[in-house]
XYZ file of C-alpha atoms in Angstrom:
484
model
C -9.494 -14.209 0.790
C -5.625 -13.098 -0.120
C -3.634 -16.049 0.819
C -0.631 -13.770 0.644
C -1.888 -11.418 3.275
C -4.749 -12.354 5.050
C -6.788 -9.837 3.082
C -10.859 -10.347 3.423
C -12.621 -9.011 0.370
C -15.927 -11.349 0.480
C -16.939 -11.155 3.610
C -19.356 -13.740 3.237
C -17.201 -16.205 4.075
C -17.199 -15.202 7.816
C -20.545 -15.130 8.101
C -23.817 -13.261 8.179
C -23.378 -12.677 12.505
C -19.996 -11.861 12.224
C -20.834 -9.361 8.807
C -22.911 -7.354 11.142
C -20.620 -7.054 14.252
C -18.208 -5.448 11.560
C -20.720 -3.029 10.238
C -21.413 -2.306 13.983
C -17.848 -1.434 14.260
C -17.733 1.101 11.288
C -20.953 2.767 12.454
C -18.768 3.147 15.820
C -16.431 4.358 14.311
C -17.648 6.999 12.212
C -19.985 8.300 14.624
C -18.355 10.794 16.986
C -17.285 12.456 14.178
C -20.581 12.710 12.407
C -22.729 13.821 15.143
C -19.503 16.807 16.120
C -20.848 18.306 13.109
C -24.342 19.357 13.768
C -23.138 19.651 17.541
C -20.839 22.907 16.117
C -23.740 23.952 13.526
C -26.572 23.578 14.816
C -27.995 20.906 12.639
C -29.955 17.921 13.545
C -28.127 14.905 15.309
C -30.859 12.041 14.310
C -31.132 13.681 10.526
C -27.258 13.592 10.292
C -27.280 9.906 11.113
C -30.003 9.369 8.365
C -28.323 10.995 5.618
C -24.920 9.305 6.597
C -26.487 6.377 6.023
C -28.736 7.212 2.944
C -25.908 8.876 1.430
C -23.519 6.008 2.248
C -26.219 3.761 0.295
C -26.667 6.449 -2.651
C -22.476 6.499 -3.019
C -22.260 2.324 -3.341
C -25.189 2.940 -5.520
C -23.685 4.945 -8.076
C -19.811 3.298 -7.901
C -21.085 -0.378 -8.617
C -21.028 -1.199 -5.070
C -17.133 -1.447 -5.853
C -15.633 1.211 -3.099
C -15.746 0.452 0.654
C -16.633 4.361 1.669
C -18.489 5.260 4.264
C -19.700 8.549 3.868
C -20.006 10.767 7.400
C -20.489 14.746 8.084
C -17.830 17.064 6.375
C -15.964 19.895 8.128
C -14.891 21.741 5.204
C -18.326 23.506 4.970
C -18.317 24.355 8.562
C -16.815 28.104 7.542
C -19.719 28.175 4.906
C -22.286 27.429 7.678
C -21.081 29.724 10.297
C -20.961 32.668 6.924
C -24.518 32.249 6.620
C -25.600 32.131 10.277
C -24.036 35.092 9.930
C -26.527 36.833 7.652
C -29.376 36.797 10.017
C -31.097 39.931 11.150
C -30.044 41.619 14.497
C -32.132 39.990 16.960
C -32.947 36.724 15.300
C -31.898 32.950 15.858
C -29.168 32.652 14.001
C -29.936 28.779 13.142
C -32.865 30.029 10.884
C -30.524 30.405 8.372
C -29.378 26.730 8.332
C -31.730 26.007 5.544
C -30.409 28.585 3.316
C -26.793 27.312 4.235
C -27.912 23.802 3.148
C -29.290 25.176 0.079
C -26.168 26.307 -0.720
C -24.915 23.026 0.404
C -27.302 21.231 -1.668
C -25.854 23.325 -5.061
C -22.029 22.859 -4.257
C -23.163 18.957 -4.104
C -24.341 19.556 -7.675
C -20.923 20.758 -8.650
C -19.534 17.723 -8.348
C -20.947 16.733 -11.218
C -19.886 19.061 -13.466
C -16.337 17.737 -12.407
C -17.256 14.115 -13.141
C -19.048 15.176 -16.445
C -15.367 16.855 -17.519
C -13.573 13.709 -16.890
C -16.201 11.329 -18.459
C -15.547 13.381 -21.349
C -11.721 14.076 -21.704
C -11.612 10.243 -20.496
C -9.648 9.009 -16.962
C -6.632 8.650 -18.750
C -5.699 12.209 -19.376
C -6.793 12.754 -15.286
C -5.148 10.211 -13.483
C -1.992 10.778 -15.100
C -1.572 14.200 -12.531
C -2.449 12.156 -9.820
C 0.742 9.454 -10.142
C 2.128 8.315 -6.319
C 4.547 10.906 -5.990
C 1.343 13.409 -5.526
C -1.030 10.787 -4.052
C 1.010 9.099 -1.163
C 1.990 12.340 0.349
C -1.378 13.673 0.523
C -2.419 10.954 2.237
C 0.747 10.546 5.203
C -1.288 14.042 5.117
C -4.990 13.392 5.875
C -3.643 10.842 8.661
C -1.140 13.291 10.549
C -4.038 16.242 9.642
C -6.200 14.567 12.075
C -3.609 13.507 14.714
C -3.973 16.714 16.751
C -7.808 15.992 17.195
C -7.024 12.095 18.348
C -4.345 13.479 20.610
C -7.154 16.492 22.278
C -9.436 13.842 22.844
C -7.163 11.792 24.936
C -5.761 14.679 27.079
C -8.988 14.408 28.511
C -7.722 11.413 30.296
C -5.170 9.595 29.046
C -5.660 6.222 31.282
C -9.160 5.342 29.644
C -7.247 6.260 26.140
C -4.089 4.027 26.619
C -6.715 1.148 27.991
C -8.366 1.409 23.891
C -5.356 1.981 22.435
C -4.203 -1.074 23.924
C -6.786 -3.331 23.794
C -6.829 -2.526 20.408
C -3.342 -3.092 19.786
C -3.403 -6.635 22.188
C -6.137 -8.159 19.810
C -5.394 -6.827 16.203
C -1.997 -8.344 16.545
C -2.188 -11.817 19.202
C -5.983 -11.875 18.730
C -7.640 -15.314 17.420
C -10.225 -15.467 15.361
C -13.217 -12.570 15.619
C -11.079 -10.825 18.171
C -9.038 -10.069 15.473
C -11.438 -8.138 13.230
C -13.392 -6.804 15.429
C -10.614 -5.059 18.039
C -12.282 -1.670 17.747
C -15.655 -3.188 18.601
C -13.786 -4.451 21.801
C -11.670 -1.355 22.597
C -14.424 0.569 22.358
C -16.611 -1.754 25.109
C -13.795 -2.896 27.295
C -12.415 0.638 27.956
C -16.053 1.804 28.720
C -16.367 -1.307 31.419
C -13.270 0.443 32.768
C -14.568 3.922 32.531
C -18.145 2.832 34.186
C -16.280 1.307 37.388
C -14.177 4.576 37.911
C -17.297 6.698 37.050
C -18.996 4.855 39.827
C -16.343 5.205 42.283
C -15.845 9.050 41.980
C -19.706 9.317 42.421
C -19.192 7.871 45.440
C -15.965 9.696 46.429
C -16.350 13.168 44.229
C -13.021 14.876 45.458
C -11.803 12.474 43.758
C -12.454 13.991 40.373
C -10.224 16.811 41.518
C -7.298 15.096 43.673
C -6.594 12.088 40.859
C -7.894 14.131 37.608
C -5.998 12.190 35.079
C -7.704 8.691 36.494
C -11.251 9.991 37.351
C -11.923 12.947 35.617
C -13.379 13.506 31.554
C -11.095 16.782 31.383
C -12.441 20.217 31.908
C -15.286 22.331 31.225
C -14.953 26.327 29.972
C -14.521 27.417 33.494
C -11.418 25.234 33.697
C -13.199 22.605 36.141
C -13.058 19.241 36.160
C -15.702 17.181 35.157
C -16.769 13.796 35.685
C -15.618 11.155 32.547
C -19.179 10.277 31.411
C -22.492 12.926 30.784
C -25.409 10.948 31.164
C -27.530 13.870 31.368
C -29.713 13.765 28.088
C -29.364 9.889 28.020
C -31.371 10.527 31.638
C -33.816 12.692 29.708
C -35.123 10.135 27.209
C -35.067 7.614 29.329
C -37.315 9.450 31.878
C -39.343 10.211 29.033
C -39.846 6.866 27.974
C -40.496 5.440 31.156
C -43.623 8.806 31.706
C -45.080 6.783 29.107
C -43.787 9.612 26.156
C -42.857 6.991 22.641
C -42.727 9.475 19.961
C -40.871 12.434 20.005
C -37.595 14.005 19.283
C -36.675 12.864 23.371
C -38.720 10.113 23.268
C -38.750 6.038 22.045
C -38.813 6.969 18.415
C -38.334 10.327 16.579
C -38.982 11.219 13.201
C -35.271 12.527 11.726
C -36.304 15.001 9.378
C -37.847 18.315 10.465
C -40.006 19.813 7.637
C -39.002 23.143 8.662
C -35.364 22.744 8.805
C -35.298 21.263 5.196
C -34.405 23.321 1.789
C -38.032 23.024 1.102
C -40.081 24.030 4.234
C -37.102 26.550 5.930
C -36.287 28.537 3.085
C -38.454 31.603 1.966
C -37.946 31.458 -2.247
C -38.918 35.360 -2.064
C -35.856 36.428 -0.531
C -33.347 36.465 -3.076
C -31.195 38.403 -1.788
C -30.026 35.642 0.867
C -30.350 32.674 -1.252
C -27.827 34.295 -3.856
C -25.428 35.280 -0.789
C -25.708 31.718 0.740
C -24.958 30.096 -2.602
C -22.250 32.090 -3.244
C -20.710 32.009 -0.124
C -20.514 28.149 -0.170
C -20.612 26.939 -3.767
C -16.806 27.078 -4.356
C -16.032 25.615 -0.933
C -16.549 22.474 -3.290
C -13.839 23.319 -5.149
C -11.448 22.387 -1.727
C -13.348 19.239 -1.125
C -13.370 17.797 -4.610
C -9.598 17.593 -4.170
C -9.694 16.090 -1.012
C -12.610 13.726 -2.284
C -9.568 12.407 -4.639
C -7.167 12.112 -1.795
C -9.975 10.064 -0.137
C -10.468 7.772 -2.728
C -6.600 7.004 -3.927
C -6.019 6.604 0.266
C -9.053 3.807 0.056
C -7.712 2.693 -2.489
C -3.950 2.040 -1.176
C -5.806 0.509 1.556
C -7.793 -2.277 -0.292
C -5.408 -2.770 -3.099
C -7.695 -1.359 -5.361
C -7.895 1.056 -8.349
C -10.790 2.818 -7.688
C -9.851 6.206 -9.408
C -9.696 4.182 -12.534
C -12.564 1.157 -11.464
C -15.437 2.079 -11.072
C -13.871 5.426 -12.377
C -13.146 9.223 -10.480
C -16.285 10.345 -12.428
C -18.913 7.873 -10.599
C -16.814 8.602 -7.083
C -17.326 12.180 -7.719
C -20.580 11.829 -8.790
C -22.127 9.649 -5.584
C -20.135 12.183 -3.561
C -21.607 14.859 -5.025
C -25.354 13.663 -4.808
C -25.128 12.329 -1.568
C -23.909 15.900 -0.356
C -26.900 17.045 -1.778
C -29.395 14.927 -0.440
C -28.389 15.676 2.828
C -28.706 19.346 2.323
C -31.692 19.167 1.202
C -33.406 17.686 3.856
C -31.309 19.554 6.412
C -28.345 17.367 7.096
C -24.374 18.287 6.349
C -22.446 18.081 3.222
C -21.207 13.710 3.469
C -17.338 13.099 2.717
C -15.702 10.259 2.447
C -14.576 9.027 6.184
C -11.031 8.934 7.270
C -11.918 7.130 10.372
C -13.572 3.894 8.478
C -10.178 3.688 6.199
C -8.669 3.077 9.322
C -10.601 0.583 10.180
C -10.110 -1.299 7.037
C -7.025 -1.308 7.437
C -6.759 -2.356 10.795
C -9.532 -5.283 10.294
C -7.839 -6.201 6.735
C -11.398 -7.461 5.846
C -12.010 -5.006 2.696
C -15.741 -5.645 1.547
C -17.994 -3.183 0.441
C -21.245 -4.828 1.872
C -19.701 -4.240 5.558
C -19.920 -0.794 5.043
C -23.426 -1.060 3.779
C -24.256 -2.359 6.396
C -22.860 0.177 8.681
C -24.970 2.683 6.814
C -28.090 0.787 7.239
C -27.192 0.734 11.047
C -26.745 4.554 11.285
C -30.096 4.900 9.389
C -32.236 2.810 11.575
C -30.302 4.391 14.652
C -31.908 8.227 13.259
C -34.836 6.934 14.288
C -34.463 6.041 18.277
C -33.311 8.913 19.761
C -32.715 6.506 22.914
C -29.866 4.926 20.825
C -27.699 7.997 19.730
C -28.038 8.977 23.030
C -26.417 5.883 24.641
C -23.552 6.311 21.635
C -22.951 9.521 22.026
C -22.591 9.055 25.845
C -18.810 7.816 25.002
C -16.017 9.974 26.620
C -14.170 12.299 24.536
C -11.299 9.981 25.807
C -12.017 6.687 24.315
C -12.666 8.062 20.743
C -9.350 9.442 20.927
C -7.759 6.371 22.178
C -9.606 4.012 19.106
C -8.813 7.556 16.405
C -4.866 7.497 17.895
C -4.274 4.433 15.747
C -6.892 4.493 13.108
C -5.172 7.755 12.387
C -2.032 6.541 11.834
C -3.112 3.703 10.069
C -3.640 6.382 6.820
C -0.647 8.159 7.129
C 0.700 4.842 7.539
C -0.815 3.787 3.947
C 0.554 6.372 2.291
C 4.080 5.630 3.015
C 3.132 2.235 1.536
C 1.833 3.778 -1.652
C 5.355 5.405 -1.791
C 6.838 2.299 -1.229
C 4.864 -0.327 -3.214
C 5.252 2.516 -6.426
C 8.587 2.413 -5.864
C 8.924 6.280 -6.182
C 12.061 7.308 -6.696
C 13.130 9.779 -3.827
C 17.178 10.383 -5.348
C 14.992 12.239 -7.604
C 14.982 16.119 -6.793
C 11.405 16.855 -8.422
C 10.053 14.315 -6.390
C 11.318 15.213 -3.203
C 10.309 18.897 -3.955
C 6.865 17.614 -4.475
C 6.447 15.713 -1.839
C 7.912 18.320 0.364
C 5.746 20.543 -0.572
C 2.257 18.849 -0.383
C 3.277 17.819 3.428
C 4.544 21.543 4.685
C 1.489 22.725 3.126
C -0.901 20.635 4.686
C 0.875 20.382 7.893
C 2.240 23.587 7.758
C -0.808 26.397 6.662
C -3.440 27.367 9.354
C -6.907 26.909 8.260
C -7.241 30.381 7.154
C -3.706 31.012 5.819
C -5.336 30.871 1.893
C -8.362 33.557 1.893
C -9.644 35.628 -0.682
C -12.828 36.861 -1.850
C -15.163 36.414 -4.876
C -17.682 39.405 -5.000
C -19.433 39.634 -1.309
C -18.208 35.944 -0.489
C -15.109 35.066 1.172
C -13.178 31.799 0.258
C -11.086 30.191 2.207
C -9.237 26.894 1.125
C -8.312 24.088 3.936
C -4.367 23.154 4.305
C -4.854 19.739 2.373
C -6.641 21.350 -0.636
C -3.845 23.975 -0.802
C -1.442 20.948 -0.698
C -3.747 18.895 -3.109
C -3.329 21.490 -5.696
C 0.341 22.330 -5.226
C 1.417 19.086 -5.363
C -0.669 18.311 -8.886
C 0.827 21.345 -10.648
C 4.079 20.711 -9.607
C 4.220 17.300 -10.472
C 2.734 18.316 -13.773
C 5.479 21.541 -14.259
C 8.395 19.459 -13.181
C 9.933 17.211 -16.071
C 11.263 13.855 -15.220
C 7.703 12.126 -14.763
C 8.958 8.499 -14.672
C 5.392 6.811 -13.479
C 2.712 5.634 -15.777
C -0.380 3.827 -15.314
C -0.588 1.142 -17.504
C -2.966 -0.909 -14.863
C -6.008 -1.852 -13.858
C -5.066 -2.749 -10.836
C -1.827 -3.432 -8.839
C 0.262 -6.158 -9.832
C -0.183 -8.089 -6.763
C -3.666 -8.708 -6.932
C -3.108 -10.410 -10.143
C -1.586 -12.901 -7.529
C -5.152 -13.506 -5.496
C -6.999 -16.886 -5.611
């Protein structure tokens, strides 16, 4: 432990029971997230969850077991998926085409590595050196206020049950004794769903209520602009009947087997159609070339969070790489490109307790969760409301560690270059739609997400400008020289 700060980075010392009560919380935490992605494309829920977690594994794997990233479902690709539905014949399930778009996945994952092979080569210190604060700390305040709007939708839905997390959160993160304090998402999460069962209850047994009080007893509204009740328990109703006719195996049953052959790179895609494989590569292939900047945003906001080096320990290369391959496992056997997760940087934050084995842990929660269907189904089952009350602050937890890294670097903001720079990494990512940069490579159309655009402006920028006053001439910050 940090005397200085509290800081937790073996968390052996609390405990085996308590170790896994904070892995449950990460897997919480990354979850409604995870699953939104195959919800949008079509992919499979229970073979996200196992590829989360194998890729999560895979990424400690390769990076020493040094970085504490949890690795969830990417949205940049979600353009590439929805490109590729796109190519099916007139008349035909579009979602037949999710294999090619996962091939396609699969080789962008791949691409990675020729990134990580450049700077294993050219060596970290001729990289890092375009990545100094100035660039890094605004891209981060980015990723956190990026996401805001999302926390925010959520808890429109119904603010009450959102303020009840948010504060509960809040109450035992900062007065909280012992566990309570580590574990405040954990209780958030359960203490605002207590709340949400008893008024779920009571509208059942008063329905106009949903309509006269909408902000206490309602979950927002549907497509037709009704209101709806705050919890769906209607395929959590399904498995359960299931199980209880006696049915145990089965996609609705007891236990399901996550991977379906036929949805997989290797039993979904015909190898004699050319034609589509080529488009489906090409389509998504240099969508990689947005995420591999983000992936460094990622990793220097971890990084701010923990303390920690990581871009130069265990090195950018072996990030890149476990990044990379992990994307590509997934696709392969037909879940989404992984990404480093936002959501569980918050929670390191929040919980101060910093070691990698918690989110190993996590992983090996959301992998032996693929398998009972029963389980996602009571997970998923939590309102819209509540994520966005527990995402509200882990949100602004990592726009709240970038103005650290500003601060701790002492970055030097009576300087006109780096005011400029900084300026213009957070109009861009704040700033450009998600479409705004678009342009097309032969028969495939690019299109490059706000924070890349602001990844690479800020980088060349800081690299045009002269007056480059930071060096890094550390393997780690000076204060954990400090640690006992």
């Amino acid at each position: 432990m940090d005397k200085k700060n509290g800081a937790i980075y073996d968390a052996r010392t609390l405990g085996k029971p308590k170790m896994v009560i904070l892995g449950i919380q990460h897997m919480f935490a990354m979850f409604g997230a995870t699953i939104l992605v195959p919800i949008i494309t079509g992919l499979d829920i229970s073979t996200t969850l196992l590829m989360a977690g194998l890729g999560t594994l895979l990424f400690h794997f390769i990076t020493k077991f040094k970085v504490p990233a949890f690795l969830g479902s990417s949205f940049a690709f979600l353009g590439g998926y929805a490109a590729v539905k796109a190519l099916a014949p007139e008349g035909t399930d579009p979602t037949a085409m999710l294999p090619y778009a996962c091939l396609g996945v699969a080789v962008a994952g791949l691409v990675y590595l020729v990134l990580a092979a450049i700077i294993k080569f050219i060596g970290i210190e001729k990289v890092i050196k375009f990545f100094p604060p100035v660039v890094t700390g605004p891209i981060i305040i980015a990723i956190g206020l990026g996401l805001a709007p999302s926390a925010v939708s959520n808890c429109t839905t119904n603010w009450f049950l959102a303020f009840v997390a948010l504060a509960v959160i809040v109450v035992f993160n900062i007065w909280g004794k012992g566990m309570a304090k580590i574990i405040p998402i954990i209780l958030g999460l359960l203490i605002s769903y207590g709340v949400g069962l008893v008024l779920y209850f009571i509208a059942e047994a008063n329905p106009q209520l949903i309509t006269d009080v909408p902000w206490l007893f309602s979950g927002g509204t549907n497509d037709a602009g009704e209101y709806v009740k705050i919890f769906d328990f209607t395929e959590f109703n399904t498995i359960f009947s299931n199980i209880g006719s006696g049915q145990i195996f089965g996609s609705e049953g007891l236990i399901g087997i996550p991977i379906h052959w036929d949805k997989t790179v290797f039993g979904g895609v015909d190898y004699s159609n050319g034609s589509v494989i080529a488009s489906a590569i090409i389509a998504i292939v240099p969508i990689s070339l947005a995420t591999m900047m983000e992936h460094i945003g990622d990793i220097a906001a971890i990084g701010s969070t923990v303390g920690k080096n990581y871009i130069k320990d265990p090195g950018l290369h072996r990030t890149l790489t476990g990044d990379g391959l992990a994307t590509s496992l997934a696709s392969l056997f037909g879940g989404p490109a992984n990404t480093t997760y936002g959501e569980n940087t918050g929670v390191l934050a929040l919980t101060r307790v910093y070691d990698p084995k918690v989110i190993r842990i996590a992983a090996a929660f959301a992998v032996c969760i693929s398998f009972f269907p029963c389980v996602s189904a009571i997970i998923g089952s939590i309102p819209s409301c509540i994520i966005g009350g527990i995402s509200f602050v882990l949100y602004g937890m990592i726009s709240a560690i970038g103005v650290r890294n500003v601060v701790e670097n002492h970055v030097d903001f009576t300087k006109s270059r780096n005011l400029i720079v900084a300026a213009v990494i957070l109009v861009c990512a704040l700033g450009l739609s998600s479409d705004t940069v678009s342009f097309a490579i032969g028969s495939a159309n690019i299109t490059l997400s706000p924070l890349a655009v602001a990844s690479i402006a800020g980088i060349v920028l800081n690299a045009v400008f002269p007056g480059k006053d930071y060096k890094f001439n550390s393997d780690e910050p000076e204060e954990l020289k400090e640690k006992v």
